[in-house]
Coordinates of C-alpha atoms in Angstrom, one line a residue:
X736 CA 14.5 10.6 71.0
X737 CA 16.5 12.5 68.1
X738 CA 18.6 9.7 66.0
X739 CA 21.8 10.9 67.4
X740 CA 20.4 10.4 71.5
X741 CA 19.3 6.8 70.1
X742 CA 22.4 6.1 68.6
X743 CA 24.2 7.0 71.4
X744 CA 22.1 5.1 73.7
X745 CA 22.7 1.8 71.6
X746 CA 26.6 2.6 71.5
X747 CA 26.1 2.7 75.2
X748 CA 23.9 -0.5 75.9
X749 CA 26.3 -2.6 73.3
X750 CA 29.3 -1.5 75.3
X751 CA 27.8 -2.8 78.3
X752 CA 26.9 -5.7 77.0
X753 CA 30.2 -6.3 75.6
X754 CA 31.7 -5.5 78.9
X755 CA 29.4 -8.1 80.6
X756 CA 30.3 -10.7 78.0
X757 CA 34.3 -10.5 78.1
X758 CA 34.3 -10.4 82.2
X759 CA 31.8 -13.3 82.3
X760 CA 33.1 -15.7 79.5
X761 CA 35.3 -18.7 80.9
X762 CA 38.4 -17.6 78.4
X763 CA 40.8 -15.1 79.5
X764 CA 39.9 -11.9 80.0
X765 CA 41.0 -9.3 76.9
X766 CA 42.3 -6.5 79.6
X767 CA 43.0 -4.2 76.5
X768 CA 39.4 -4.2 75.3
X769 CA 37.7 -4.2 79.1
X770 CA 39.7 -0.9 79.7
X771 CA 38.5 0.4 76.4
X772 CA 34.8 -0.5 77.3
X773 CA 35.4 1.0 80.6
X774 CA 36.5 4.4 79.3
X775 CA 33.7 4.7 76.8
X776 CA 31.2 3.8 79.5
X777 CA 32.8 6.2 81.9
X778 CA 33.0 9.2 79.3
X779 CA 29.5 8.7 78.2
X780 CA 28.0 10.7 81.1
X781 CA 25.1 8.3 81.6
X782 CA 22.7 8.5 84.1
X783 CA 23.4 5.9 87.1
X784 CA 20.8 3.4 87.3
X785 CA 19.1 3.1 90.7
X786 CA 19.1 -0.8 90.1
X787 CA 22.9 -0.6 89.9
X788 CA 22.5 -0.6 93.7
X789 CA 20.3 -3.1 94.5
X790 CA 21.8 -6.3 96.5
X791 CA 25.0 -8.0 96.2
X792 CA 27.4 -7.0 93.4
X793 CA 29.8 -9.6 93.0
X794 CA 33.3 -8.5 91.4
X795 CA 34.0 -10.5 88.2
X796 CA 37.0 -8.3 86.9
X797 CA 39.6 -6.1 88.9
X798 CA 42.6 -4.2 88.5
X799 CA 45.0 -2.4 90.8
X800 CA 45.3 -2.5 94.4
X801 CA 41.8 -3.5 95.3
X802 CA 42.1 -5.7 98.4
X803 CA 39.7 -8.3 97.2
X804 CA 41.9 -8.9 94.1
X805 CA 44.4 -10.7 96.1
X806 CA 41.0 -12.7 97.8
X807 CA 39.7 -13.9 94.2
X808 CA 43.4 -14.4 92.6
X809 CA 43.9 -18.4 91.2
X810 CA 46.4 -18.7 93.5
X811 CA 44.2 -18.2 96.6
X812 CA 41.7 -20.1 95.2
X813 CA 43.7 -23.3 95.0
X814 CA 44.1 -23.2 98.9
X815 CA 40.9 -21.4 99.8
X816 CA 38.4 -23.0 97.2
X817 CA 35.5 -20.9 95.6
X818 CA 36.0 -17.3 96.3
X819 CA 34.0 -14.3 95.7
X820 CA 34.3 -10.3 96.6
X821 CA 31.8 -7.7 96.1
X822 CA 29.6 -5.0 97.6
X823 CA 26.2 -4.8 98.8
X824 CA 24.5 -1.1 99.1
X825 CA 21.2 -0.2 100.9
X826 CA 20.3 2.8 99.3
X827 CA 17.3 3.7 101.7
X828 CA 19.9 3.3 104.8
X829 CA 22.7 4.4 103.0
X830 CA 24.8 1.5 104.5
X831 CA 27.6 -0.4 102.6
X832 CA 29.1 -3.9 102.9
X833 CA 31.8 -5.1 101.6
X834 CA 32.5 -8.8 101.9
X835 CA 35.2 -11.4 100.7
X836 CA 33.8 -15.4 100.9
X837 CA 36.4 -18.1 101.4
X838 CA 36.3 -21.9 101.3
X839 CA 33.0 -21.9 99.5
X840 CA 31.2 -19.5 101.8
X841 CA 32.4 -21.3 104.8
X842 CA 34.3 -18.1 105.9
X843 CA 33.3 -14.7 105.3
X844 CA 35.3 -11.2 105.6
X845 CA 33.2 -8.2 105.9
X846 CA 34.0 -4.1 106.4
X847 CA 30.8 -2.3 107.1
X848 CA 30.0 1.0 107.0
X849 CA 27.9 4.1 105.6
X850 CA 28.0 6.0 102.3
X851 CA 27.1 9.4 101.2
X852 CA 26.8 10.9 97.5
X853 CA 29.3 13.8 97.2
X854 CA 26.3 15.4 95.6
X855 CA 23.0 14.7 95.5
X856 CA 22.7 14.1 91.5
X857 CA 23.3 10.7 90.3
X858 CA 24.4 12.1 86.8
X859 CA 26.5 12.4 85.2
X860 CA 28.8 9.5 85.8
X861 CA 31.0 9.0 87.1
X862 CA 29.3 9.4 90.6
X863 CA 31.5 10.0 93.6
X864 CA 30.8 8.8 97.2
X865 CA 32.3 9.3 100.6
X866 CA 32.1 6.1 102.7
X867 CA 33.1 5.6 106.6
X868 CA 33.9 2.0 107.1
X869 CA 32.2 1.4 111.1
X870 CA 33.4 -2.3 111.7
X871 CA 34.7 -5.4 110.1
X872 CA 34.6 -8.9 111.2
X873 CA 36.1 -12.8 110.2
X874 CA 32.7 -15.1 110.3
X875 CA 34.0 -18.8 110.5
X876 CA 30.9 -20.9 110.5
X877 CA 29.0 -19.6 113.5
X878 CA 31.8 -17.9 115.1
X879 CA 32.4 -14.1 114.2
X880 CA 35.7 -12.2 115.1
X881 CA 35.4 -8.6 115.1
X882 CA 38.2 -6.7 113.1
X883 CA 39.5 -3.6 114.5
X884 CA 39.1 -1.4 111.0
X885 CA 37.3 2.1 110.7
X886 CA 37.9 4.9 109.1
X887 CA 37.3 7.3 105.8
X888 CA 37.2 6.4 102.0
X889 CA 35.6 7.2 98.8
X890 CA 34.7 5.5 95.8
X891 CA 33.3 6.3 92.6
X892 CA 30.6 4.6 90.1
X893 CA 31.9 5.0 86.7
X894 CA 29.0 3.7 85.0
X895 CA 26.1 1.3 86.3
X896 CA 23.1 0.0 85.1
X897 CA 20.7 -3.5 85.9
X898 CA 23.6 -5.8 84.3
X899 CA 26.9 -4.3 85.0
X900 CA 28.5 -1.8 87.8
X901 CA 32.0 -0.3 86.9
X902 CA 33.6 0.9 90.2
X903 CA 36.9 2.8 91.1
X904 CA 38.2 2.8 94.7
X905 CA 41.7 2.8 96.3
X906 CA 43.9 3.0 93.3
X907 CA 41.9 -0.1 91.5
X908 CA 39.2 -0.4 88.9
X909 CA 36.4 -3.4 89.4
X910 CA 33.5 -4.7 87.3
X911 CA 30.7 -6.0 89.1

């Protein structure tokens, strides 16, 4: 690896680590620095790491019109207890699950569907995906209530490694 490539890798790793540090700290987030780091990571043209798809990823910071933003807002948490939201992807089956948990997980809202990369190449980032939501549900305890939701959508992974994923959808940004 050339000295220039090595320096770029170190800068990317440092930006990723700093982003994780900012969005997981207990202090109030520095939105300006978070957005700068997102811009750096997106502009790096990195290859999407397959680990960034494995397992559920919880949203730890968001901006814009994303639906889960309201669900994880402090006001909702004051009423609904601990809340969390995010996505889980099954790469082999190309299945996507959006979830929001309220009341310490006693109530869950889901939207399920499939996703397809717009191109088969996972580099360079951002990588775009089409999504087709096929069903949704509200689950309270052992009871499930189907939601009449379905339709097409689109999202991009601006950057992803084993520690952090930066996601854009529906006019918003999220760090998971």
